Amino acid sequence: MKIVVASSEAIPFAKTGGLADVASALSKALAEAGHEVSLFLPYYPQSTAKRGFTSQDFEACPEKVTISVGSKDVEAGLLKAKFPDSKVTVYLVDQPRYFDRPELYHEQGRDYQDNCERYIFFSRAVLAFTEKLNLQPDVIHANDWQTGLIPALLKIEYQQRPGFEKTASVFTIHNMAFQGQYWHWDMLLTGIDWKYFNRHQMEFFGQLNLLKTGIVFSDMITTVSPTYAKEIRTEQFGYGLHGVLDSHSDHLVGILNGVDTSEWNPEIDPHLAANYNENSVLEGKPLCKAALQERMGLPQRPDVPLFGTISRMTDQKGFSLILDAAENLLASDVQMIFLGTGDPYHEASFTDLSKRFPDQVATYVGFDETLAHQIEAGLDLFMMPSQFEPCGLNQMYSLSYGTVPLVHEVGGLADSVVDASEKNLENGTANGLSFWHFDATVLYRQMRRAMEMYADKQIWNQLIQTGMTKDWSWTHSAQNYLSVYQRACILRNQNNESVSAS
Ligand code: ADP
Ligand code: GLC
């Protein structure tokens, strides 16, 4: 198949969260399965420079396109890059006015005011370059609100054009909490006729909603775990769009993300003090734990349980609960490490916690990928009590690094972590701890339970082994995406009419 993937971020070029890991890893897995994959993202020169890229890492393409964004004509350039050891072609859409900024989406907690315009431009540029480069894709796979306009443009403007006669669209929702919702006049920037601004298509309570646009116009919709696919059809998790999703449920599939084993694999991870696999974890992991304690300025004590987390510091990730529960648990002999950025309130609270308990808590406020790898390998227990979690990657990184996850049983956390109940321990499926009531006291009890289990080496090692021996790679999930692509192509070709307004 010929596949175009569009994402607002992708490692190693730009990353704020899991979308970046997924966009690249899925593209690589599809290419490995023999498909022709082009991955588009914006060119963020400040992000690539921070990540050590120079202009020599990118090949300037001669093609240029002019994109109409409202009344402006804006030129888009194109750069080309490759992943090491992969046939995926990476295209970076270049327009400094929109993308040459210190961050991707916001600075100091405030969104860039022209985000709607920036990603309308990007979405249009992806299609314009797909045409110009004559890629003739079978499928265009768009991700999240930033590329939600692509399925609409395909149906409304492109599908009868040469090179797009068979192109289907797939839209993946990575998080319902971010919908790209803007005032109605931004409809003018899309260049799409006002007739599509209605409650069945692009409008949501008087505003333009780009996530909804992606859902409504795509041939198939996916989200990043089977449980989240069910949850988002309910009022509690649907962020207002549960009705829309319910009415498109025939085309909605949940596929659990995988782990990019070329990036996240303790056996070859270059950031670790020692490499290990499931056979050598008991020798390798203590070395990583000691190195982590040293780096974070905590006493190097091999037997103290070391808990921690790496995350965007937001309410979604359960930081209020962690703070409450941690305060209580710190009366016991335990150490904790926190790595994250986000809500200034959470950043300050966890910094303060480390000042009050300097021998037990270390907090690093910032985004540090090397440290993230070292934490995954060095911790005993990874805490992920997210209020909701579409998929979550760190619990799967933890499982493959022999770090036991403690999670709230929602979304992808419910689909990957099996609680250490007596029954699950007996039948050999348990790989972590999970709980249902989203409450600080419940989390505290689970942390105590984890400490007791940690003291029982036989049970703890069983959890480690069960997590490490399962295949968390993308191989299986990439096959599921291919089935979705095939279904999308069938649906697309059953319905070749340009879409009309509802
Ligand atoms: P989300 O995308 O909702 O933030 P995921 O668990 O899917 O959550 O993915 C988060 C990704 O971002 C992981 O790869 C995680 O290691 C990484 N990450 C989050 N915060 C930081 C940080 N402060 N420093 C380094 N990596 C981080
Ligand atoms: C989103 C979700 C996270 C998911 C990631 C990649 O950021 O919050 O749960 O793992 O996308 O799909």
Coordinates of C-alpha atoms and ligand atoms in Angstrom, one line a residue:
M1 CA 0.0 0.0 0.0
K2 CA 1.0 3.6 -0.4
I3 CA 0.4 5.4 2.8
V4 CA 0.7 9.1 3.8
V5 CA 0.9 9.8 7.5
A6 CA 0.3 13.3 8.7
S7 CA 1.2 14.3 12.3
S8 CA 2.1 17.6 14.0
E9 CA 5.0 15.9 15.8
A10 CA 7.3 12.9 15.3
I11 CA 10.5 11.7 16.9
P12 CA 13.3 12.4 16.5
F13 CA 12.5 15.8 15.1
A14 CA 9.8 17.2 17.4
K15 CA 8.1 15.9 20.5
T16 CA 5.8 17.0 23.2
G17 CA 4.2 13.7 24.0
G18 CA 3.2 10.2 22.9
L19 CA 1.9 11.3 19.5
A20 CA 5.5 11.9 18.4
D21 CA 6.5 8.4 19.4
V22 CA 3.5 6.8 17.7
A23 CA 3.7 8.7 14.4
S24 CA 7.3 7.6 13.8
A25 CA 7.0 4.0 15.2
L26 CA 3.9 3.2 13.3
S27 CA 5.3 4.6 10.1
K28 CA 8.5 2.5 10.6
A29 CA 6.5 -0.7 11.3
L30 CA 4.3 -0.2 8.2
A31 CA 7.4 0.3 6.1
E32 CA 9.0 -2.8 7.6
A33 CA 5.9 -4.7 6.6
G34 CA 6.7 -3.7 3.0
H35 CA 4.5 -0.6 2.5
E36 CA 5.5 2.7 1.0
V37 CA 5.2 5.3 3.7
S38 CA 5.6 9.1 3.6
L39 CA 5.4 10.9 6.9
F40 CA 4.6 14.6 6.9
L41 CA 5.2 16.9 9.8
P42 CA 5.9 20.7 10.1
Y43 CA 9.6 21.8 10.1
Y44 CA 10.2 23.4 13.5
P45 CA 13.8 24.6 13.1
Q46 CA 14.2 25.5 16.8
S47 CA 13.1 22.1 17.9
T48 CA 15.3 20.2 15.4
A49 CA 18.3 22.4 16.4
K50 CA 17.7 21.6 20.1
R51 CA 17.6 18.0 19.2
G52 CA 21.0 18.2 17.5
F53 CA 20.0 18.3 13.9
T54 CA 21.8 20.6 11.5
S55 CA 20.8 21.8 8.0
Q56 CA 22.9 18.9 6.6
D57 CA 20.4 16.4 8.0
F58 CA 17.7 17.7 5.7
E59 CA 17.6 17.7 1.9
A60 CA 15.8 20.7 0.5
C61 CA 13.2 19.6 -2.1
P62 CA 12.8 21.8 -5.2
E63 CA 9.0 21.6 -4.9
K64 CA 7.1 24.6 -3.5
V65 CA 3.4 25.1 -3.1
T66 CA 1.3 28.2 -2.4
I67 CA -1.4 27.7 0.1
S68 CA -4.5 29.9 0.5
V69 CA -5.2 30.5 4.1
G70 CA -8.2 32.8 4.3
S71 CA -7.3 35.8 2.2
K72 CA -3.5 35.2 2.4
D73 CA -1.4 33.2 0.0
V74 CA 1.4 31.5 1.9
E75 CA 4.3 29.6 0.4
A76 CA 5.3 26.2 1.8
G77 CA 8.7 24.7 1.2
L78 CA 9.7 21.1 1.8
L79 CA 12.6 19.3 3.4
K80 CA 13.2 15.6 3.2
A81 CA 14.8 13.3 5.8
K82 CA 15.1 9.6 6.6
F83 CA 15.0 7.6 9.8
P84 CA 18.1 5.5 10.3
D85 CA 17.4 1.9 9.2
S86 CA 14.0 2.6 7.7
K87 CA 12.6 3.2 4.3
V88 CA 10.0 5.8 5.5
T89 CA 10.4 9.1 3.7
V90 CA 10.0 12.0 6.1
Y91 CA 8.7 15.3 4.7
L92 CA 9.0 18.4 6.8
V93 CA 6.7 21.3 5.7
D94 CA 8.7 24.6 5.9
Q95 CA 7.1 28.0 6.7
P96 CA 9.2 29.9 9.3
R97 CA 6.4 32.4 9.9
Y98 CA 4.3 29.6 11.4
F99 CA 6.8 27.1 12.7
D100 CA 10.1 28.8 13.6
R101 CA 9.2 29.2 17.3
P102 CA 10.7 28.1 20.6
E103 CA 7.9 25.6 21.3
L104 CA 5.4 23.6 19.2
Y105 CA 2.0 24.7 20.5
H106 CA 2.4 27.1 23.4
E107 CA 4.8 29.1 25.5
Q108 CA 4.5 29.7 29.3
G109 CA 1.2 27.9 29.4
R110 CA -0.4 30.0 26.7
D111 CA -1.3 28.6 23.3
Y112 CA 0.0 30.4 20.2
Q113 CA -2.9 32.6 19.1
D114 CA -2.7 31.5 15.5
N115 CA -2.7 27.7 16.2
C116 CA -5.8 27.2 14.1
E117 CA -4.3 29.0 11.2
R118 CA -0.9 27.2 11.5
Y119 CA -2.5 23.8 11.3
I120 CA -5.0 24.6 8.6
F121 CA -1.9 25.7 6.6
F122 CA -0.1 22.4 7.5
S123 CA -3.2 20.3 6.6
R124 CA -3.6 22.0 3.2
A125 CA 0.2 21.8 2.6
V126 CA 0.2 18.0 3.2
L127 CA -2.5 17.5 0.5
A128 CA -0.9 20.0 -1.9
F129 CA 2.5 18.3 -1.6
T130 CA 1.0 14.8 -1.9
E131 CA -0.4 16.0 -5.2
K132 CA 2.7 17.8 -6.4
L133 CA 5.0 14.8 -5.5
N134 CA 2.5 12.5 -7.2
L135 CA 2.4 10.2 -4.2
Q136 CA -1.0 8.7 -5.2
P137 CA -1.7 7.3 -1.7
D138 CA -4.2 4.5 -1.0
V139 CA -4.6 6.0 2.4
I140 CA -3.9 9.3 4.2
H141 CA -3.7 8.7 7.9
A142 CA -4.3 12.0 9.8
N143 CA -3.7 12.3 13.6
D144 CA -5.5 14.5 16.1
W145 CA -7.1 17.9 15.7
Q146 CA -4.0 19.5 14.0
T147 CA -4.7 17.4 10.9
G148 CA -8.4 17.0 11.3
L149 CA -9.1 19.1 8.3
I150 CA -7.3 16.6 6.0
P151 CA -10.2 14.1 5.8
A152 CA -12.6 17.0 5.0
L153 CA -10.4 18.5 2.3
L154 CA -10.0 15.0 0.8
K155 CA -13.7 14.5 0.6
I156 CA -14.7 18.0 -0.4
E157 CA -11.9 19.1 -2.7
Y158 CA -9.5 16.4 -3.6
Q159 CA -11.2 13.1 -4.1
Q160 CA -12.0 13.5 -7.8
R161 CA -8.6 14.9 -8.7
P162 CA -5.9 12.8 -10.5
G163 CA -3.8 10.9 -8.0
F164 CA -6.6 10.8 -5.4
E165 CA -9.2 8.7 -7.2
K166 CA -8.8 5.9 -4.7
T167 CA -7.4 7.6 -1.7
A168 CA -9.2 6.8 1.6
S169 CA -8.7 8.7 4.9
V170 CA -8.2 7.3 8.4
F171 CA -8.3 9.6 11.4
T172 CA -6.8 8.7 14.7
I173 CA -7.9 10.3 18.0
H174 CA -5.0 10.4 20.5
N175 CA -6.8 12.5 23.1
M176 CA -10.4 13.7 23.2
A177 CA -9.4 16.5 25.6
F178 CA -7.7 18.5 22.8
Q179 CA -10.2 19.3 20.1
G180 CA -8.9 22.3 18.2
Q181 CA -12.0 24.4 18.8
Y182 CA -12.0 27.9 17.5
W183 CA -14.4 30.8 16.9
H184 CA -16.6 30.4 13.9
W185 CA -14.9 33.1 11.8
D186 CA -11.9 30.8 11.6
M187 CA -14.0 28.8 9.2
L188 CA -12.9 31.4 6.6
L189 CA -9.3 30.2 7.1
T190 CA -10.2 26.7 6.1
G191 CA -11.3 27.7 2.6
I192 CA -14.2 25.3 3.0
D193 CA -17.8 26.4 2.1
W194 CA -19.9 27.7 5.0
K195 CA -22.5 25.0 4.2
Y196 CA -20.3 22.5 6.0
F197 CA -20.4 24.6 9.1
N198 CA -23.4 22.7 10.6
R199 CA -23.9 20.6 13.7
H200 CA -23.4 17.3 11.8
Q201 CA -20.1 18.3 10.3
M202 CA -17.7 21.0 11.3
E203 CA -19.6 23.0 13.9
F204 CA -19.8 22.3 17.6
F205 CA -22.0 24.7 19.6
G206 CA -21.3 27.6 17.3
Q207 CA -17.6 27.0 17.0
L208 CA -15.3 25.4 14.5
N209 CA -14.1 22.0 15.8
L210 CA -11.3 20.4 14.0
L211 CA -11.3 17.1 15.9
K212 CA -15.0 16.7 15.1
T213 CA -14.2 17.5 11.4
G214 CA -11.6 14.7 11.3
I215 CA -14.1 12.2 12.9
V216 CA -17.0 13.1 10.6
F217 CA -15.2 13.2 7.3
S218 CA -12.8 10.2 7.6
D219 CA -13.6 6.8 6.1
M220 CA -12.4 5.1 9.3
I221 CA -11.7 6.4 12.7
T222 CA -9.3 4.8 15.2
T223 CA -8.3 5.6 18.7
V224 CA -5.3 4.3 20.6
S225 CA -6.8 1.5 22.7
P226 CA -9.8 -0.7 22.6
T227 CA -11.0 0.5 26.0
Y228 CA -10.8 4.1 25.1
A229 CA -12.7 3.4 21.9
K230 CA -15.6 2.3 24.2
E231 CA -15.1 5.1 26.8
I232 CA -15.3 8.0 24.4
R233 CA -18.8 7.0 23.4
T234 CA -19.8 7.9 26.9
E235 CA -20.5 11.3 28.4
Q236 CA -17.8 10.9 31.0
F237 CA -14.9 10.5 28.5
G238 CA -16.3 11.9 25.3
Y239 CA -15.7 15.6 26.0
G240 CA -19.0 16.5 24.4
L241 CA -18.4 14.5 21.3
H242 CA -19.7 11.1 22.6
G243 CA -22.9 11.5 20.5
V244 CA -20.9 12.1 17.3
L245 CA -18.7 9.1 18.1
D246 CA -21.6 6.9 18.9
S247 CA -23.2 7.8 15.6
H248 CA -20.0 6.8 13.8
S249 CA -19.3 3.8 15.9
D250 CA -19.5 1.4 12.9
H251 CA -16.3 3.0 11.7
L252 CA -14.5 3.4 15.0
V253 CA -11.8 0.9 16.0
G254 CA -9.5 0.9 19.1
I255 CA -5.9 -0.2 18.4
L256 CA -3.4 -0.3 21.3
N257 CA -0.1 1.5 20.6
G258 CA 3.1 -0.4 20.7
V259 CA 6.6 0.2 21.9
D260 CA 9.3 1.3 19.4
T261 CA 11.9 -1.3 20.3
S262 CA 14.6 0.6 18.5
E263 CA 14.1 3.4 20.9
W264 CA 12.9 1.7 24.1
N265 CA 14.7 -1.6 24.7
P266 CA 16.8 -2.1 27.8
E267 CA 19.0 -4.5 26.0
I268 CA 20.4 -1.9 23.6
D269 CA 19.4 1.4 25.2
P270 CA 22.5 3.7 25.0
H271 CA 21.4 5.9 27.9
L272 CA 21.6 3.2 30.6
A273 CA 24.4 2.5 33.1
A274 CA 23.9 -1.2 32.2
N275 CA 22.0 -3.1 29.5
Y276 CA 19.8 -6.0 30.4
N277 CA 17.0 -8.3 29.3
E278 CA 14.6 -10.6 31.1
N279 CA 17.4 -13.0 31.9
S280 CA 19.8 -10.4 33.3
V281 CA 17.4 -8.0 34.8
L282 CA 18.3 -8.9 38.4
E283 CA 21.9 -7.9 37.6
G284 CA 21.4 -5.0 35.3
K285 CA 18.5 -3.1 36.9
P286 CA 20.2 -2.5 40.3
L287 CA 23.1 -0.8 38.4
C288 CA 20.6 1.4 36.7
K289 CA 18.9 2.1 40.0
A290 CA 22.1 3.1 41.7
A291 CA 23.1 5.4 38.7
L292 CA 19.7 7.0 38.8
Q293 CA 19.8 7.6 42.5
E294 CA 23.3 9.2 42.1
R295 CA 22.2 11.4 39.2
M296 CA 19.1 12.6 41.1
G297 CA 21.1 13.3 44.3
L298 CA 19.3 10.6 46.4
P299 CA 21.1 8.2 48.8
Q300 CA 22.3 5.1 46.8
R301 CA 20.4 2.5 48.7
P302 CA 19.7 -0.7 46.7
D303 CA 16.8 -2.0 48.9
V304 CA 14.7 1.1 49.3
P305 CA 11.6 0.9 47.0
L306 CA 12.1 3.6 44.3
F307 CA 8.8 5.0 42.9
G308 CA 8.4 7.6 40.3
T309 CA 6.9 9.0 37.1
I310 CA 7.6 10.8 33.8
S311 CA 4.8 12.8 32.5
R312 CA 3.2 16.0 31.3
M313 CA 2.3 17.5 34.7
T314 CA -1.4 18.0 34.2
D315 CA -4.6 17.0 36.0
Q316 CA -5.2 14.3 33.3
K317 CA -2.1 12.5 34.6
G318 CA -3.4 12.4 38.2
F319 CA -0.8 14.7 39.7
S320 CA -3.1 16.0 42.5
L321 CA -3.7 12.4 43.6
I322 CA 0.0 11.6 43.5
L323 CA 0.9 14.6 45.6
D324 CA -1.6 13.7 48.3
A325 CA -0.7 10.0 48.4
A326 CA 3.0 10.7 48.2
E327 CA 2.9 13.2 51.2
N328 CA 1.4 10.3 53.3
L329 CA 3.7 7.6 52.0
L330 CA 6.8 9.6 52.7
A331 CA 6.5 8.7 56.4
S332 CA 7.7 5.2 55.3
D333 CA 11.0 4.2 53.9
V334 CA 10.6 5.0 50.2
Q335 CA 12.2 7.2 47.5
M336 CA 10.5 9.0 44.7
I337 CA 11.6 10.6 41.4
F338 CA 9.4 13.0 39.3
L339 CA 10.2 14.2 35.8
G340 CA 7.8 16.5 34.1
T341 CA 6.7 19.8 32.9
G342 CA 3.2 21.4 32.5
D343 CA 0.9 23.0 34.9
P344 CA 3.0 25.6 36.9
Y345 CA 1.0 24.6 40.1
H346 CA 2.1 20.9 39.8
E347 CA 5.6 21.9 38.9
A348 CA 5.8 24.1 42.0
S349 CA 4.2 21.5 44.3
F350 CA 6.6 18.7 43.3
T351 CA 9.6 21.0 43.5
D352 CA 8.5 21.9 47.0
L353 CA 8.1 18.2 47.9
S354 CA 11.7 17.5 46.9
K355 CA 12.9 20.4 49.0
R356 CA 11.0 19.2 52.1
F357 CA 12.2 15.6 51.7
P358 CA 15.6 15.9 50.1
D359 CA 16.7 12.4 51.0
Q360 CA 13.6 10.8 49.7
V361 CA 12.3 12.9 46.7
A362 CA 13.9 14.3 43.6
T363 CA 12.0 16.4 41.1
Y364 CA 13.3 17.5 37.7
V365 CA 11.1 20.1 36.0
G366 CA 11.9 20.0 32.3
F367 CA 11.8 17.8 29.3
D368 CA 14.8 15.4 29.2
E369 CA 14.6 12.3 27.1
T370 CA 17.9 10.8 28.3
L371 CA 16.7 11.1 31.9
A372 CA 13.4 9.6 30.9
H373 CA 15.2 6.4 29.7
Q374 CA 17.3 6.3 32.9
I375 CA 14.2 6.6 35.0
E376 CA 12.4 3.9 33.2
A377 CA 15.3 1.5 33.9
G378 CA 16.1 2.7 37.4
L379 CA 12.7 2.8 39.1
D380 CA 11.1 -0.2 40.8
L381 CA 7.5 1.2 40.4
F382 CA 6.1 3.5 37.8
M383 CA 3.0 5.5 38.9
M384 CA 0.4 6.3 36.3
P385 CA -2.8 7.1 38.0
S386 CA -4.3 9.1 35.0
Q387 CA -7.8 10.3 35.3
F388 CA -8.2 9.1 31.7
E389 CA -5.6 7.7 29.4
P390 CA -6.3 7.1 25.7
C391 CA -3.3 4.7 25.6
G392 CA -0.3 5.8 27.6
L393 CA 3.1 4.7 26.5
N394 CA 5.1 4.9 29.7
Q395 CA 3.4 1.9 31.4
M396 CA 4.4 -0.2 28.4
Y397 CA 8.0 1.2 28.4
S398 CA 7.9 0.3 32.1
L399 CA 6.7 -3.2 31.5
S400 CA 9.5 -3.8 29.0
Y401 CA 12.1 -2.3 31.3
G402 CA 11.1 -4.6 34.3
T403 CA 9.6 -1.6 36.1
V404 CA 6.2 -2.5 37.7
P405 CA 3.4 -0.1 36.7
L406 CA 0.8 1.1 39.1
V407 CA -2.2 2.5 37.1
H408 CA -5.8 3.7 37.2
E409 CA -7.8 1.2 35.3
V410 CA -8.8 3.3 32.3
G411 CA -8.2 3.4 28.5
G412 CA -4.9 1.9 27.4
L413 CA -3.8 1.4 31.0
A414 CA -6.6 -1.1 31.5
D415 CA -5.6 -2.8 28.2
S416 CA -2.0 -3.3 29.1
V417 CA -1.7 -3.7 32.9
V418 CA -3.1 -6.7 34.7
D419 CA -3.5 -6.3 38.4
A420 CA -1.6 -8.5 40.8
S421 CA -4.7 -10.1 42.3
E422 CA -4.4 -13.6 43.7
K423 CA -6.2 -15.0 40.7
N424 CA -4.0 -13.2 38.2
L425 CA -0.8 -14.1 40.0
E426 CA -1.9 -17.7 40.0
N427 CA -2.7 -17.8 36.3
G428 CA 0.5 -16.0 35.5
T429 CA -1.1 -12.9 33.8
A430 CA -0.4 -10.3 36.5
N431 CA 2.2 -7.7 35.5
G432 CA 1.4 -4.6 37.7
L433 CA -1.1 -3.0 40.1
S434 CA -4.3 -1.3 39.1
F435 CA -7.2 0.3 40.8
W436 CA -10.6 1.7 39.8
H437 CA -11.7 4.5 42.1
F438 CA -9.9 7.7 41.2
D439 CA -9.1 8.9 44.7
A440 CA -6.0 9.8 46.6
T441 CA -6.7 7.5 49.5
V442 CA -7.2 4.6 47.1
L443 CA -3.9 5.5 45.4
Y444 CA -2.1 5.7 48.8
R445 CA -3.4 2.2 49.7
Q446 CA -2.2 0.8 46.3
M447 CA 1.2 2.4 46.9
R448 CA 1.4 0.7 50.3
R449 CA 0.3 -2.6 48.6
A450 CA 3.2 -2.1 46.1
M451 CA 5.6 -1.7 49.0
E452 CA 4.5 -4.9 50.5
M453 CA 4.8 -6.7 47.2
Y454 CA 8.2 -5.2 46.6
A455 CA 9.3 -6.8 49.9
D456 CA 8.2 -10.2 48.6
K457 CA 10.9 -10.8 46.0
Q458 CA 9.3 -13.9 44.5
I459 CA 6.1 -12.0 43.7
W460 CA 7.9 -8.9 42.5
N461 CA 10.2 -10.9 40.2
Q462 CA 7.2 -12.7 38.8
L463 CA 5.6 -9.3 37.9
I464 CA 8.8 -8.2 36.3
Q465 CA 9.2 -11.4 34.2
T466 CA 5.5 -11.3 33.0
G467 CA 5.9 -7.7 31.9
M468 CA 9.3 -8.2 30.2
T469 CA 8.5 -11.4 28.3
K470 CA 5.5 -10.1 26.5
D471 CA 5.9 -8.7 23.0
W472 CA 5.1 -5.0 23.3
S473 CA 6.4 -4.1 19.8
W474 CA 4.4 -2.5 17.0
T475 CA 4.3 -5.7 14.8
H476 CA 0.8 -6.7 15.9
S477 CA -0.7 -3.2 16.1
A478 CA 0.7 -2.3 12.6
Q479 CA -1.2 -5.3 11.2
N480 CA -4.4 -4.0 12.8
Y481 CA -3.8 -0.6 11.2
L482 CA -3.4 -2.3 7.9
S483 CA -6.8 -4.0 8.3
V484 CA -8.3 -0.6 9.1
Y485 CA -6.7 0.9 6.0
Q486 CA -8.1 -1.9 3.9
R487 CA -11.6 -1.3 5.3
A488 CA -11.2 2.4 4.7
C489 CA -10.3 1.7 1.0
I490 CA -13.4 -0.5 0.6
L491 CA -15.7 2.1 2.1
R492 CA -14.1 4.9 0.1
N493 CA -14.6 3.2 -3.2
Q494 CA -18.2 2.2 -2.4
N495 CA -18.9 5.9 -2.0
N496 CA -17.1 7.9 -4.7
E497 CA -19.4 10.8 -4.6
S498 CA -18.1 14.1 -3.2
V499 CA -19.6 14.6 0.2
S500 CA -22.5 17.0 0.5
A501 CA -23.5 19.2 3.3
S502 CA -25.7 17.6 5.9
Ligands
ADP1 P1 0.9 11.8 26.6 O1 1.1 11.7 25.1 O2 -0.5 11.9 27.0 O3 1.7 12.9 27.2 P2 2.1 9.1 26.7 O4 2.3 8.2 27.8 O5 1.4 8.6 25.5 O6 1.4 10.4 27.2 O7 3.5 9.7 26.1 C1 4.3 10.6 26.8 C2 5.7 10.5 26.1 O8 6.4 11.7 26.4 C3 6.5 9.4 26.6 O9 7.5 9.0 25.6 C4 7.3 10.0 27.8 O10 8.4 9.4 28.1 C5 7.5 11.4 27.2 N1 7.6 12.5 28.2 C6 6.6 13.1 28.9 N2 7.1 14.0 29.7 C7 8.5 14.0 29.6 C8 9.5 14.8 30.1 N3 9.3 15.7 31.0 N4 10.8 14.5 29.7 C9 11.0 13.5 28.8 N5 10.1 12.8 28.2 C10 8.8 13.0 28.6
GLC2 C1 -2.1 11.1 23.6 C2 -2.6 10.4 24.8 C3 -1.8 9.2 25.3 C4 -1.4 8.4 24.1 C5 -0.7 9.2 23.1 C6 -0.2 8.5 21.8 O1 -1.2 12.1 24.0 O2 -2.8 11.3 25.9 O3 -2.6 8.4 26.1 O4 -0.5 7.3 24.5 O5 -1.5 10.2 22.6 O6 -1.3 7.8 21.2

